[in-house]
Amino acid sequence: MTETTEIKKGLAGVVVDYTAISKVNPDTNSLLYRGYPVQDLAASKSFEEVALLLWTGELPTQIELTDFIAAERAGRALASNVKAAIDLLPLDCHPMDVGRTAVSVLGANHALAEDSSPEAEFIKAKELFAAFPAVVAYDQRRRRGLSVVEPREDLDYSQNFLWMTFGEEAAPEVVDAFRVSMVLYAEHSFNASTFTARVVTSTLSDLHSAVTAAIGALKGPLHGGANEAVMHTFQEIGIDKNESREDAAARAKAWMEQALAAKKKVMGFGHRVYKHGDSRVPTMKAALDKMVAYYDRGELLGLYDGLETAMDEAKAIKPNLDYPAGPTYHLMGFDTDMFTPIFIASRIVGWTAHIAEQRASNALIRPLSAYNGPEQRAL
Ligand SMILES: CC(=O)SCCNC(=O)CCNC(=O)[C@H](O)C(C)(C)COP(=O)(O)OP(=O)(O)OC[C@H]1O[C@@H](n2cnc3c(N)ncnc32)[C@H](O)[C@@H]1OP(=O)(O)O
Ligand SMILES: O=C([O-])CC(=O)C(=O)O
C-alpha cells in the first residue's frame, strides 16, 4: 500500500460512503429524510413517526406506530443504577458527561448488548430513544435541587419530556416548538458525531459504545455544543427583558463587529456543508418566533437579528440550526448547558440508523496518514 500525499484536512469534501438515510443538498439548501423534505415532516409528523421513518426507511402504518408508541411510553423510566451513576457525578460536571455516562450504563445493563443482529440493534435503538429524555430531565432537576418527576404514559414524547423536566404540563405551543426541534435535530448524514458512531461500529463494537463515542463528538462547540454557546453569546452581550428589539439589535450588532474584528469564531454560524444557509433554519426560526410571541420576549429577537445581520454584512456567513435552537430552549426554561443533551435525545435516532446502515455494509474505517516526523535515526 502506498501513502497518499494529498491531504484532505478534516476530510473536507471527501465522500466516504453511501447513505440512504438522509440527503443534504447545499446547492438547494435542502434536507431529505428518506426522501421526504424535513420541513414537511416538521409541519405534520410526530417525532415518533419521524424516528420510525429514519430507522426503517418508511413512515409507519397506524399499527406500527401504535405499537411503537406503547413500547416507548412503557420504556421511559430510568433504571435505578443509571440514577445511582448520575448521582455519583458532581453537580458542576457538564451535563453532556452525564448523558455519556448514562448511555454507557444503559449499555452495560442490556441483555442484548453484545448481540448486533438487526433485530437486537433495533430493539436497543428504540429503548435508548425511550429512556434518554429521563436522563436529561433527571439531571436538570437534580441541578436545581428538585425531586424526580416520573414519566406519564398519557403524554406523547415531547409532552412527557417537558413534563419530566419541569413537573408541569407544557402549553401546546411549547410542545409543538419542542417537537419541531426534535424532528430537525434527528439526522444530518455524515456529521462529526454520526461519523464517529460509524467509525466505532466499523470495528464491530456494540451500539452503546458507538453512541457513547458519538456523544463525545457532539459535545464540542464546533458541533452540537454550539447551541449552548449561542446562549452564552446572548448572555455575554446581556439580556434585558425590558429593552426594545431595536436597542437589543444595535448592541448585538456592535458586539459582533468587535468579535469579528478580534477574529473570534462565533458559534451558531457557518457550516461545513451548507455555505448559503442551513436547510433547517427557516423552520426552527419560525418555531423560535412562536416562542418569542408566546413568552413575549421580543428583545431576544433583537439580539438574534443584530448578530445575524452583522455576520452577514461582514462575512456573508449564515446561521446554522443551533442558532435558533439555543434561544428556543432558553425560553422553554432549560438551563443553557442542558441544550446539547436535548440534541442527544433527538440525534440518537440518526446515530442508531447509521449504526445499522454501517453494520449492513461494513468496512473497517481506517484512513491513511502522511508521516511528517523525523527521519529514521539511530538510538
Ligand atoms: C448542528 C451543527 O453541528 S451545526 C455547526 C455548529 N457549529 C458552530 O456553530 C461553530 C461555529 N462554526 C464554525 O466553526 C465553522 O463554520 C464550522 C466548523 C461549523 C464549519 O467550518 P469549516 O467548513 O471547517 O470552515 P472554516 O472553519 O474553515 O471556516 C471558513 C472561513 O469562515 C470563517 N468562519 C466560519 N465559521 C465562522 C464563525 N462561526 N464565526 C466566524 N468566522 C467563521 C472561518 O474563520 C474561516 O475564515 P478564513 O478563511 O478567513 O480563515
Ligand atoms: O452536518 C454537520 O456537519 C453538522 C450538523 O449540522 C448536524 O449534525 O446536524
Short mmCIF file of C-alpha atoms and ligand atoms in Angstrom, two decimals:
data_model
loop_
_atom_site.label_atom_id
_atom_site.label_comp_id
_atom_site.label_asym_id
_atom_site.label_seq_id
_atom_site.Cartn_x
_atom_site.Cartn_y
_atom_site.Cartn_z
CA MET A 1 0.00 0.00 0.00
CA THR A 2 1.43 3.42 -0.89
CA GLU A 3 0.80 6.54 1.15
CA THR A 4 -1.24 9.28 -0.44
CA THR A 5 0.31 12.72 -0.29
CA GLU A 6 -2.94 14.55 -0.99
CA ILE A 7 -4.09 15.59 2.47
CA LYS A 8 -7.78 16.39 2.99
CA LYS A 9 -7.76 18.17 6.34
CA GLY A 10 -10.93 17.44 8.29
CA LEU A 11 -11.93 15.11 5.43
CA ALA A 12 -13.47 18.22 3.84
CA GLY A 13 -15.08 17.35 0.54
CA VAL A 14 -14.29 13.63 0.89
CA VAL A 15 -17.13 11.23 0.08
CA VAL A 16 -16.64 8.29 2.44
CA ASP A 17 -19.59 6.02 1.73
CA TYR A 18 -23.19 5.85 0.56
CA THR A 19 -26.14 6.53 2.84
CA ALA A 20 -29.86 6.09 2.17
CA ILE A 21 -30.90 7.81 5.40
CA SER A 22 -30.73 11.49 4.55
CA LYS A 23 -29.65 13.73 1.71
CA VAL A 24 -28.09 17.11 2.46
CA ASN A 25 -28.09 19.29 -0.64
CA PRO A 26 -26.12 22.51 -0.13
CA ASP A 27 -26.96 23.82 -3.62
CA THR A 28 -30.68 23.92 -2.87
CA ASN A 29 -30.31 24.30 0.94
CA SER A 30 -32.44 21.23 1.32
CA LEU A 31 -32.52 18.17 3.55
CA LEU A 32 -34.44 14.97 2.86
CA TYR A 33 -35.07 12.23 5.42
CA ARG A 34 -35.54 9.01 3.42
CA GLY A 35 -36.73 11.20 0.53
CA TYR A 36 -39.12 13.47 2.45
CA PRO A 37 -38.29 17.19 2.88
CA VAL A 38 -37.53 17.79 6.55
CA GLN A 39 -39.68 20.93 6.69
CA ASP A 40 -42.71 18.90 5.52
CA LEU A 41 -42.07 16.29 8.21
CA ALA A 42 -41.69 19.03 10.83
CA ALA A 43 -45.00 20.55 9.71
CA SER A 44 -47.08 17.42 10.04
CA LYS A 45 -45.43 14.44 11.71
CA SER A 46 -44.76 13.47 15.29
CA PHE A 47 -41.17 12.84 16.36
CA GLU A 48 -42.14 9.22 16.95
CA GLU A 49 -43.23 8.86 13.29
CA VAL A 50 -40.04 10.53 12.05
CA ALA A 51 -37.92 8.21 14.19
CA LEU A 52 -39.57 5.15 12.64
CA LEU A 53 -39.11 6.65 9.18
CA LEU A 54 -35.40 7.17 9.75
CA TRP A 55 -34.89 3.69 11.19
CA THR A 56 -37.00 1.67 8.75
CA GLY A 57 -36.98 3.77 5.57
CA GLU A 58 -40.77 4.24 5.52
CA LEU A 59 -43.37 6.11 7.51
CA PRO A 60 -45.09 3.68 9.89
CA THR A 61 -48.52 2.18 9.37
CA GLN A 62 -51.02 3.03 12.08
CA ILE A 63 -50.46 -0.37 13.73
CA GLU A 64 -46.67 0.02 13.68
CA LEU A 65 -46.97 3.48 15.15
CA THR A 66 -49.38 2.38 17.87
CA ASP A 67 -47.10 -0.49 18.88
CA PHE A 68 -44.04 1.73 18.95
CA ILE A 69 -45.78 4.43 20.99
CA ALA A 70 -46.94 1.86 23.55
CA ALA A 71 -43.41 0.44 23.92
CA GLU A 72 -41.87 3.92 24.07
CA ARG A 73 -44.25 5.02 26.83
CA ALA A 74 -43.57 1.84 28.79
CA GLY A 75 -39.79 2.26 28.47
CA ARG A 76 -39.35 5.77 29.85
CA ALA A 77 -38.44 5.15 33.47
CA LEU A 78 -34.77 5.34 34.41
CA ALA A 79 -33.06 2.19 35.69
CA SER A 80 -32.03 2.53 39.32
CA ASN A 81 -28.33 2.04 38.56
CA VAL A 82 -28.48 4.81 35.95
CA LYS A 83 -29.91 7.15 38.61
CA ALA A 84 -27.24 5.97 41.05
CA ALA A 85 -24.48 6.57 38.48
CA ILE A 86 -25.78 10.08 37.78
CA ASP A 87 -26.00 10.82 41.50
CA LEU A 88 -22.32 9.97 41.85
CA LEU A 89 -21.35 12.65 39.32
CA PRO A 90 -20.53 16.15 40.55
CA LEU A 91 -23.25 18.76 40.15
CA ASP A 92 -20.83 21.01 38.31
CA CYS A 93 -19.77 18.49 35.65
CA HIS A 94 -21.07 19.19 32.19
CA PRO A 95 -24.50 17.59 31.51
CA MET A 96 -23.03 16.01 28.37
CA ASP A 97 -20.79 13.97 30.70
CA VAL A 98 -23.96 12.81 32.44
CA GLY A 99 -25.55 11.81 29.13
CA ARG A 100 -22.41 9.96 28.06
CA THR A 101 -22.21 8.09 31.38
CA ALA A 102 -25.93 7.21 31.34
CA VAL A 103 -25.70 5.67 27.86
CA SER A 104 -22.67 3.71 28.96
CA VAL A 105 -24.57 2.29 31.96
CA LEU A 106 -27.62 1.53 29.80
CA GLY A 107 -25.31 -0.46 27.51
CA ALA A 108 -23.80 -2.41 30.40
CA ASN A 109 -27.33 -3.19 31.64
CA HIS A 110 -28.58 -4.53 28.34
CA ALA A 111 -29.09 -8.26 27.90
CA LEU A 112 -28.61 -7.81 24.15
CA ALA A 113 -25.55 -5.58 24.48
CA GLU A 114 -23.29 -7.89 22.50
CA ASP A 115 -25.94 -9.00 20.01
CA SER A 116 -25.56 -6.95 16.86
CA SER A 117 -28.21 -8.68 14.77
CA PRO A 118 -30.52 -6.15 13.05
CA GLU A 119 -33.39 -7.21 15.32
CA ALA A 120 -31.39 -6.68 18.52
CA GLU A 121 -29.99 -3.39 17.27
CA PHE A 122 -33.49 -2.10 16.51
CA ILE A 123 -34.69 -3.05 19.99
CA LYS A 124 -31.73 -1.26 21.60
CA ALA A 125 -32.22 1.85 19.44
CA LYS A 126 -35.90 2.10 20.40
CA GLU A 127 -35.16 1.55 24.08
CA LEU A 128 -32.47 4.22 24.10
CA PHE A 129 -34.87 6.62 22.38
CA ALA A 130 -37.45 5.96 25.13
CA ALA A 131 -35.02 6.14 28.06
CA PHE A 132 -32.86 9.15 27.24
CA PRO A 133 -35.31 12.01 27.94
CA ALA A 134 -35.48 10.88 31.58
CA VAL A 135 -31.69 11.29 31.79
CA VAL A 136 -31.93 14.93 30.70
CA ALA A 137 -34.92 15.63 32.95
CA TYR A 138 -33.37 13.90 35.95
CA ASP A 139 -30.11 15.80 35.57
CA GLN A 140 -31.82 19.16 35.03
CA ARG A 141 -33.88 18.67 38.17
CA ARG A 142 -31.03 17.42 40.38
CA ARG A 143 -29.01 20.51 39.42
CA ARG A 144 -31.92 22.63 40.62
CA GLY A 145 -32.29 20.62 43.83
CA LEU A 146 -35.68 19.30 42.72
CA SER A 147 -37.10 15.81 43.17
CA VAL A 148 -37.61 13.47 40.25
CA VAL A 149 -40.84 13.64 38.24
CA GLU A 150 -41.96 10.24 36.98
CA PRO A 151 -42.94 9.84 33.31
CA ARG A 152 -46.62 9.82 32.31
CA GLU A 153 -47.92 7.30 29.81
CA ASP A 154 -50.82 9.54 28.77
CA LEU A 155 -48.42 12.07 27.27
CA ASP A 156 -46.58 11.88 23.95
CA TYR A 157 -42.78 12.02 23.69
CA SER A 158 -42.43 15.82 23.62
CA GLN A 159 -45.16 16.47 26.20
CA ASN A 160 -43.60 13.93 28.53
CA PHE A 161 -40.06 15.27 28.05
CA LEU A 162 -41.23 18.71 29.19
CA TRP A 163 -43.39 17.21 31.95
CA MET A 164 -40.50 15.23 33.45
CA THR A 165 -38.19 18.26 33.24
CA PHE A 166 -40.47 20.95 34.64
CA GLY A 167 -43.11 19.00 36.57
CA GLU A 168 -45.99 20.71 34.82
CA GLU A 169 -47.82 20.20 31.56
CA ALA A 170 -46.42 22.46 28.85
CA ALA A 171 -48.71 24.58 26.68
CA PRO A 172 -49.45 23.09 23.23
CA GLU A 173 -47.42 25.88 21.55
CA VAL A 174 -44.37 24.97 23.59
CA VAL A 175 -44.79 21.25 22.99
CA ASP A 176 -45.02 21.89 19.28
CA ALA A 177 -41.86 24.01 19.13
CA PHE A 178 -40.04 21.29 21.07
CA ARG A 179 -41.33 18.59 18.69
CA VAL A 180 -40.15 20.63 15.70
CA SER A 181 -36.65 20.91 17.20
CA MET A 182 -36.57 17.14 17.78
CA VAL A 183 -37.52 16.44 14.17
CA LEU A 184 -34.92 18.88 12.82
CA TYR A 185 -32.07 17.64 15.01
CA ALA A 186 -32.67 13.94 14.32
CA GLU A 187 -30.37 13.31 11.37
CA HIS A 188 -27.81 15.00 9.14
CA SER A 189 -25.76 12.49 7.10
CA PHE A 190 -22.03 12.15 7.91
CA ASN A 191 -21.68 14.92 10.51
CA ALA A 192 -18.85 14.50 13.04
CA SER A 193 -20.83 12.63 15.71
CA THR A 194 -22.55 10.30 13.24
CA PHE A 195 -19.24 9.59 11.56
CA THR A 196 -17.79 8.81 14.99
CA ALA A 197 -20.61 6.33 15.59
CA ARG A 198 -19.89 4.74 12.22
CA VAL A 199 -16.15 4.51 12.94
CA VAL A 200 -16.83 2.71 16.23
CA THR A 201 -19.39 0.43 14.56
CA SER A 202 -16.92 -0.37 11.77
CA THR A 203 -14.69 -2.16 14.31
CA LEU A 204 -17.71 -4.41 15.12
CA SER A 205 -18.07 -2.80 18.53
CA ASP A 206 -21.52 -2.54 20.16
CA LEU A 207 -24.28 0.03 19.69
CA HIS A 208 -23.99 1.71 23.10
CA SER A 209 -20.22 2.14 22.64
CA ALA A 210 -20.85 3.82 19.30
CA VAL A 211 -23.48 6.15 20.79
CA THR A 212 -21.28 6.96 23.78
CA ALA A 213 -18.46 7.95 21.43
CA ALA A 214 -20.87 9.99 19.31
CA ILE A 215 -21.94 11.93 22.40
CA GLY A 216 -18.30 12.84 22.96
CA ALA A 217 -18.10 14.21 19.42
CA LEU A 218 -21.41 16.08 19.72
CA LYS A 219 -20.28 17.86 22.88
CA GLY A 220 -17.75 20.09 21.14
CA PRO A 221 -18.76 23.67 20.29
CA LEU A 222 -17.85 23.23 16.63
CA HIS A 223 -20.69 20.66 16.51
CA GLY A 224 -23.66 20.21 18.88
CA GLY A 225 -22.16 22.25 21.68
CA ALA A 226 -22.83 25.32 19.56
CA ASN A 227 -26.47 25.51 20.67
CA GLU A 228 -25.43 26.33 24.22
CA ALA A 229 -22.57 28.53 23.01
CA VAL A 230 -25.17 30.67 21.22
CA MET A 231 -26.90 31.31 24.52
CA HIS A 232 -23.59 32.12 26.20
CA THR A 233 -23.09 34.75 23.48
CA PHE A 234 -26.52 36.22 24.19
CA GLN A 235 -25.70 36.20 27.89
CA GLU A 236 -22.33 37.85 27.31
CA ILE A 237 -23.99 40.59 25.27
CA GLY A 238 -26.54 40.91 28.07
CA ILE A 239 -30.24 40.02 28.12
CA ASP A 240 -32.55 42.78 29.31
CA LYS A 241 -36.22 41.79 29.17
CA ASN A 242 -37.27 45.44 29.18
CA GLU A 243 -35.11 46.50 26.26
CA SER A 244 -36.67 47.27 22.88
CA ARG A 245 -35.96 44.92 19.99
CA GLU A 246 -34.17 47.73 18.13
CA ASP A 247 -31.86 48.59 21.02
CA ALA A 248 -31.02 44.94 21.60
CA ALA A 249 -30.25 44.54 17.89
CA ALA A 250 -27.93 47.56 17.93
CA ARG A 251 -25.98 46.23 20.93
CA ALA A 252 -25.71 42.76 19.39
CA LYS A 253 -24.51 44.21 16.08
CA ALA A 254 -21.80 46.19 17.85
CA TRP A 255 -20.75 43.08 19.82
CA MET A 256 -20.47 41.02 16.63
CA GLU A 257 -18.43 43.71 14.85
CA GLN A 258 -15.98 43.70 17.73
CA ALA A 259 -15.86 39.90 17.88
CA LEU A 260 -15.13 39.62 14.18
CA ALA A 261 -12.52 42.38 14.35
CA ALA A 262 -10.86 40.29 17.08
CA LYS A 263 -11.03 37.27 14.69
CA LYS A 264 -13.33 35.34 17.03
CA LYS A 265 -15.36 32.38 15.84
CA VAL A 266 -18.96 32.97 16.78
CA MET A 267 -20.81 29.74 17.44
CA GLY A 268 -24.14 29.15 15.73
CA PHE A 269 -22.84 30.47 12.41
CA GLY A 270 -21.28 28.64 9.49
CA HIS A 271 -21.43 25.05 8.37
CA ARG A 272 -19.07 22.58 6.73
CA VAL A 273 -21.60 21.61 4.05
CA TYR A 274 -24.09 24.47 3.70
CA LYS A 275 -22.44 27.64 2.51
CA HIS A 276 -25.61 29.61 1.67
CA GLY A 277 -27.73 28.79 4.71
CA ASP A 278 -28.80 25.74 6.70
CA SER A 279 -31.91 23.99 5.33
CA ARG A 280 -33.38 23.66 8.82
CA VAL A 281 -33.02 27.25 9.99
CA PRO A 282 -36.23 28.71 8.45
CA THR A 283 -38.34 26.01 10.18
CA MET A 284 -36.56 26.38 13.51
CA LYS A 285 -36.64 30.17 13.29
CA ALA A 286 -40.42 30.01 12.79
CA ALA A 287 -40.64 27.90 15.96
CA LEU A 288 -38.46 30.43 17.80
CA ASP A 289 -40.69 33.28 16.59
CA LYS A 290 -43.69 31.47 18.06
CA MET A 291 -41.91 31.01 21.39
CA VAL A 292 -40.87 34.68 21.45
CA ALA A 293 -44.51 35.65 20.89
CA TYR A 294 -45.74 33.13 23.47
CA TYR A 295 -43.33 34.34 26.18
CA ASP A 296 -43.47 37.99 24.99
CA ARG A 297 -39.69 38.28 24.70
CA GLY A 298 -39.15 40.39 21.57
CA GLU A 299 -35.81 41.65 22.83
CA LEU A 300 -34.31 38.19 22.24
CA LEU A 301 -35.15 38.55 18.55
CA GLY A 302 -33.34 41.87 18.64
CA LEU A 303 -30.17 40.08 19.79
CA TYR A 304 -30.80 37.37 17.18
CA ASP A 305 -31.27 39.85 14.32
CA GLY A 306 -28.36 42.06 15.34
CA LEU A 307 -25.84 39.20 15.36
CA GLU A 308 -27.18 37.69 12.16
CA THR A 309 -27.13 41.00 10.26
CA ALA A 310 -23.63 41.93 11.39
CA MET A 311 -22.25 38.48 10.49
CA ASP A 312 -23.95 38.60 7.10
CA GLU A 313 -22.65 42.08 6.34
CA ALA A 314 -19.09 41.30 7.42
CA LYS A 315 -18.61 37.74 6.18
CA ALA A 316 -21.81 36.56 4.49
CA ILE A 317 -21.80 33.57 6.89
CA LYS A 318 -25.29 32.27 7.69
CA PRO A 319 -26.72 30.83 10.92
CA ASN A 320 -26.90 27.06 11.41
CA LEU A 321 -29.62 25.09 13.22
CA ASP A 322 -28.03 25.68 16.62
CA TYR A 323 -28.59 29.42 16.29
CA PRO A 324 -32.41 29.46 16.57
CA ALA A 325 -32.50 26.28 18.69
CA GLY A 326 -30.47 27.77 21.58
CA PRO A 327 -32.79 30.68 22.40
CA THR A 328 -35.82 28.45 21.86
CA TYR A 329 -34.70 26.06 24.62
CA HIS A 330 -33.80 29.04 26.81
CA LEU A 331 -37.33 30.40 26.52
CA MET A 332 -38.75 27.00 27.39
CA GLY A 333 -36.85 27.15 30.68
CA PHE A 334 -33.94 24.76 30.18
CA ASP A 335 -30.58 25.69 31.70
CA THR A 336 -28.11 26.59 28.96
CA ASP A 337 -25.85 23.58 29.45
CA MET A 338 -28.81 21.21 29.03
CA PHE A 339 -29.26 22.23 25.37
CA THR A 340 -26.75 19.78 23.88
CA PRO A 341 -28.11 16.83 25.90
CA ILE A 342 -31.51 17.64 24.34
CA PHE A 343 -29.77 17.37 20.96
CA ILE A 344 -28.56 13.87 22.01
CA ALA A 345 -32.15 12.79 22.66
CA SER A 346 -33.01 13.59 19.07
CA ARG A 347 -29.79 12.53 17.33
CA ILE A 348 -29.95 9.08 18.95
CA VAL A 349 -32.28 8.32 16.06
CA GLY A 350 -29.83 9.34 13.34
CA TRP A 351 -26.88 7.70 15.06
CA THR A 352 -28.63 4.37 15.52
CA ALA A 353 -29.96 4.42 11.93
CA HIS A 354 -26.37 4.94 10.73
CA ILE A 355 -25.05 2.23 13.04
CA ALA A 356 -27.48 -0.20 11.38
CA GLU A 357 -26.52 1.00 7.90
CA GLN A 358 -22.81 0.71 8.66
CA ARG A 359 -23.25 -2.82 10.02
CA ALA A 360 -25.25 -3.91 6.99
CA SER A 361 -22.41 -2.98 4.63
CA ASN A 362 -19.34 -2.79 6.81
CA ALA A 363 -15.74 -1.94 6.03
CA LEU A 364 -13.31 -1.00 8.79
CA ILE A 365 -12.86 2.79 8.68
CA ARG A 366 -9.14 3.34 8.78
CA PRO A 367 -7.73 6.18 6.65
CA LEU A 368 -4.06 6.80 5.98
CA SER A 369 -1.75 9.50 7.26
CA ALA A 370 1.31 11.04 5.68
CA TYR A 371 4.21 10.89 8.10
CA ASN A 372 5.99 14.21 8.70
CA GLY A 373 8.03 13.38 11.80
CA PRO A 374 11.79 12.90 11.99
CA GLU A 375 13.53 10.57 9.53
CA GLN A 376 14.66 7.21 10.89
CA ARG A 377 17.54 7.74 13.34
CA ALA A 378 19.79 5.62 15.49
CA LEU A 379 19.26 5.34 19.23
C1 LIG B 1 -25.54 21.11 14.36
C2 LIG B 1 -24.19 21.52 13.99
O1 LIG B 1 -23.23 20.90 14.34
S1 LIG B 1 -24.05 22.90 13.00
C3 LIG B 1 -22.40 23.53 13.31
C4 LIG B 1 -22.31 24.14 14.67
N1 LIG B 1 -21.01 24.75 14.88
C5 LIG B 1 -20.85 26.07 15.04
O2 LIG B 1 -21.77 26.85 15.01
C6 LIG B 1 -19.45 26.52 15.31
C7 LIG B 1 -19.06 27.78 14.54
N2 LIG B 1 -18.81 27.49 13.14
C8 LIG B 1 -17.60 27.00 12.73
O3 LIG B 1 -16.65 26.86 13.50
C9 LIG B 1 -17.49 26.60 11.28
O4 LIG B 1 -18.39 27.31 10.49
C10 LIG B 1 -17.68 25.08 11.09
C11 LIG B 1 -16.66 24.31 11.94
C12 LIG B 1 -19.09 24.67 11.53
C13 LIG B 1 -17.50 24.70 9.63
O5 LIG B 1 -16.34 25.20 9.26
P1 LIG B 1 -15.41 24.77 8.04
O6 LIG B 1 -16.18 24.28 6.88
O7 LIG B 1 -14.35 23.87 8.55
O8 LIG B 1 -14.89 26.16 7.66
P2 LIG B 1 -13.81 27.01 8.43
O9 LIG B 1 -13.91 26.85 9.91
O10 LIG B 1 -12.51 26.68 7.79
O11 LIG B 1 -14.29 28.45 8.05
C14 LIG B 1 -14.07 29.05 6.77
C15 LIG B 1 -13.88 30.54 7.00
O12 LIG B 1 -15.07 31.09 7.56
C16 LIG B 1 -14.82 31.60 8.87
N3 LIG B 1 -15.89 31.15 9.75
C17 LIG B 1 -16.61 30.03 9.64
N4 LIG B 1 -17.49 29.97 10.63
C18 LIG B 1 -17.32 31.09 11.37
C19 LIG B 1 -17.94 31.57 12.54
N5 LIG B 1 -18.90 30.88 13.12
N6 LIG B 1 -17.52 32.74 13.03
C20 LIG B 1 -16.54 33.46 12.43
N7 LIG B 1 -15.92 33.02 11.31
C21 LIG B 1 -16.30 31.86 10.81
C22 LIG B 1 -13.51 30.96 9.31
O13 LIG B 1 -12.83 31.73 10.27
C23 LIG B 1 -12.77 30.86 8.01
O14 LIG B 1 -12.28 32.14 7.68
P3 LIG B 1 -10.86 32.32 6.98
O15 LIG B 1 -10.99 31.62 5.66
O16 LIG B 1 -10.71 33.78 6.88
O17 LIG B 1 -9.88 31.64 7.88
O1 LIG B 2 -23.76 18.23 9.36
C1 LIG B 2 -22.95 18.73 10.15
O2 LIG B 2 -21.71 18.80 9.92
C2 LIG B 2 -23.41 19.30 11.43
C3 LIG B 2 -24.89 19.42 11.51
O3 LIG B 2 -25.47 20.34 11.00
C4 LIG B 2 -25.61 18.37 12.20
O4 LIG B 2 -25.01 17.38 12.63
O5 LIG B 2 -26.84 18.49 12.33
#
